[in-house]
């Protein structure tokens, strides 16, 4: 999930927020509700916000869902811009964003 930090608030891009699906997987929907429950703001079609006070809970939750084996790393890992510093509390479940992934995705979507 691509993220950024501004004024000690972590923002998850709305395109990367896990979708809730009425008839979807129980694990994915549980993940959606778990993330939403600790977010400070989770507006529809906008970035979700997590204040610094919940970062340890966010990291633990992401770790638990990643270790379950039901969700992929792209869905449970926080991806920062290459020049961004990753805060210590988020490091266990964070990495830097790989621009090549976006280029590959764009190439496979092109006709």
mmCIF file of C-alpha atoms in Angstrom:
data_model
loop_
_atom_site.group_PDB
_atom_site.id
_atom_site.type_symbol
_atom_site.label_atom_id
_atom_site.label_comp_id
_atom_site.label_asym_id
_atom_site.label_seq_id
_atom_site.Cartn_x
_atom_site.Cartn_y
_atom_site.Cartn_z
ATOM 1 C CA UNK A 1 0.000 0.000 0.000
ATOM 2 C CA UNK A 2 1.529 3.289 -1.081
ATOM 3 C CA UNK A 3 1.720 5.789 1.750
ATOM 4 C CA UNK A 4 2.993 9.211 2.725
ATOM 5 C CA UNK A 5 3.410 11.066 6.010
ATOM 6 C CA UNK A 6 2.459 14.674 6.599
ATOM 7 C CA UNK A 7 2.524 16.303 10.077
ATOM 8 C CA UNK A 8 2.856 12.918 11.818
ATOM 9 C CA UNK A 9 -0.192 11.547 10.011
ATOM 10 C CA UNK A 10 0.199 8.490 7.782
ATOM 11 C CA UNK A 11 -1.937 8.614 4.627
ATOM 12 C CA UNK A 12 -2.755 5.450 2.657
ATOM 13 C CA UNK A 13 -3.615 6.169 -0.978
ATOM 14 C CA UNK A 14 -7.277 5.555 -1.657
ATOM 15 C CA UNK A 15 -6.407 3.309 -4.630
ATOM 16 C CA UNK A 16 -4.511 1.020 -2.250
ATOM 17 C CA UNK A 17 -7.065 0.831 0.567
ATOM 18 C CA UNK A 18 -8.536 -2.687 0.676
ATOM 19 C CA UNK A 19 -12.070 -2.655 -0.733
ATOM 20 C CA UNK A 20 -15.044 -3.947 1.203
ATOM 21 C CA UNK A 21 -17.094 -6.398 -0.855
ATOM 22 C CA UNK A 22 -20.492 -7.493 0.386
ATOM 23 C CA UNK A 23 -19.951 -11.041 -0.878
ATOM 24 C CA UNK A 24 -16.172 -10.943 -0.666
ATOM 25 C CA UNK A 25 -13.667 -12.990 1.275
ATOM 26 C CA UNK A 26 -14.161 -12.992 5.045
ATOM 27 C CA UNK A 27 -10.433 -12.352 5.574
ATOM 28 C CA UNK A 28 -10.343 -9.387 3.188
ATOM 29 C CA UNK A 29 -13.478 -7.856 4.670
ATOM 30 C CA UNK A 30 -12.120 -8.375 8.202
ATOM 31 C CA UNK A 31 -8.921 -6.651 7.082
ATOM 32 C CA UNK A 32 -10.958 -3.727 5.704
ATOM 33 C CA UNK A 33 -12.883 -3.307 8.973
ATOM 34 C CA UNK A 34 -9.783 -3.744 11.149
ATOM 35 C CA UNK A 35 -7.935 -1.014 9.236
ATOM 36 C CA UNK A 36 -10.966 1.242 9.284
ATOM 37 C CA UNK A 37 -11.440 0.743 13.032
ATOM 38 C CA UNK A 38 -8.018 2.156 13.945
ATOM 39 C CA UNK A 39 -7.936 4.896 11.309
ATOM 40 C CA UNK A 40 -8.540 8.477 12.327
ATOM 41 C CA UNK A 41 -10.339 9.235 9.080
ATOM 42 C CA UNK A 42 -11.446 6.757 6.431
ATOM 43 C CA UNK A 43 -13.577 8.676 3.932
ATOM 44 C CA UNK A 44 -14.956 6.926 0.865
ATOM 45 C CA UNK A 45 -12.699 7.365 -2.198
ATOM 46 C CA UNK A 46 -10.125 9.417 -0.293
ATOM 47 C CA UNK A 47 -6.888 8.704 1.539
ATOM 48 C CA UNK A 48 -7.213 6.993 4.910
ATOM 49 C CA UNK A 49 -5.449 8.741 7.786
ATOM 50 C CA UNK A 50 -3.611 7.210 10.742
ATOM 51 C CA UNK A 51 -2.198 9.460 13.455
ATOM 52 C CA UNK A 52 1.112 8.538 15.045
ATOM 53 C CA UNK A 53 -0.596 7.286 18.228
ATOM 54 C CA UNK A 54 -1.970 4.239 16.333
ATOM 55 C CA UNK A 55 1.141 3.354 14.319
ATOM 56 C CA UNK A 56 2.200 0.540 16.672
ATOM 57 C CA UNK A 57 -1.293 -0.980 16.429
ATOM 58 C CA UNK A 58 -1.227 -0.563 12.643
ATOM 59 C CA UNK A 59 2.148 -2.322 12.404
ATOM 60 C CA UNK A 60 0.989 -5.201 14.610
ATOM 61 C CA UNK A 61 -2.230 -5.581 12.647
ATOM 62 C CA UNK A 62 -0.435 -5.541 9.277
ATOM 63 C CA UNK A 63 2.029 -8.129 10.599
ATOM 64 C CA UNK A 64 -0.764 -10.417 11.799
ATOM 65 C CA UNK A 65 -2.633 -10.277 8.495
ATOM 66 C CA UNK A 66 0.600 -10.763 6.505
ATOM 67 C CA UNK A 67 1.563 -13.795 8.593
ATOM 68 C CA UNK A 68 -1.873 -15.341 8.089
ATOM 69 C CA UNK A 69 -0.901 -16.118 4.502
ATOM 70 C CA UNK A 70 -4.269 -15.045 3.094
ATOM 71 C CA UNK A 71 -3.155 -11.605 1.920
ATOM 72 C CA UNK A 72 -0.227 -10.699 -0.285
ATOM 73 C CA UNK A 73 2.676 -8.461 0.673
ATOM 74 C CA UNK A 74 1.401 -5.671 -1.614
ATOM 75 C CA UNK A 75 -1.776 -5.593 0.469
ATOM 76 C CA UNK A 76 -0.125 -5.571 3.892
ATOM 77 C CA UNK A 77 3.143 -3.696 3.430
ATOM 78 C CA UNK A 78 3.433 0.090 3.618
ATOM 79 C CA UNK A 79 5.341 1.478 0.621
ATOM 80 C CA UNK A 80 7.062 4.848 1.001
ATOM 81 C CA UNK A 81 8.534 7.098 -1.690
ATOM 82 C CA UNK A 82 12.244 6.279 -2.223
ATOM 83 C CA UNK A 83 13.400 9.562 -0.630
ATOM 84 C CA UNK A 84 11.118 9.316 2.412
ATOM 85 C CA UNK A 85 12.363 8.277 5.825
ATOM 86 C CA UNK A 86 10.454 5.340 7.301
ATOM 87 C CA UNK A 87 9.584 5.933 10.974
ATOM 88 C CA UNK A 88 10.912 3.316 13.374
ATOM 89 C CA UNK A 89 7.425 2.239 14.525
ATOM 90 C CA UNK A 90 6.447 1.374 10.947
ATOM 91 C CA UNK A 91 9.687 -0.277 9.784
ATOM 92 C CA UNK A 92 8.681 -3.903 10.473
ATOM 93 C CA UNK A 93 5.941 -3.654 7.823
ATOM 94 C CA UNK A 94 7.328 -0.956 5.527
ATOM 95 C CA UNK A 95 9.581 -0.635 2.521
ATOM 96 C CA UNK A 96 10.330 1.872 -0.203
ATOM 97 C CA UNK A 97 8.125 2.139 -3.256
ATOM 98 C CA UNK A 98 9.506 0.548 -6.424
ATOM 99 C CA UNK A 99 8.691 2.741 -9.430
ATOM 100 C CA UNK A 100 9.386 -0.199 -11.746
ATOM 101 C CA UNK A 101 6.257 -1.931 -10.420
ATOM 102 C CA UNK A 102 4.071 0.907 -11.711
ATOM 103 C CA UNK A 103 5.823 0.849 -15.087
ATOM 104 C CA UNK A 104 5.258 -2.904 -15.403
ATOM 105 C CA UNK A 105 1.587 -2.538 -14.417
ATOM 106 C CA UNK A 106 1.089 0.226 -17.000
ATOM 107 C CA UNK A 107 2.721 -1.898 -19.716
ATOM 108 C CA UNK A 108 0.495 -4.912 -19.012
ATOM 109 C CA UNK A 109 -2.646 -2.745 -19.040
ATOM 110 C CA UNK A 110 -1.813 -1.101 -22.377
ATOM 111 C CA UNK A 111 -3.344 -2.691 -25.508
#
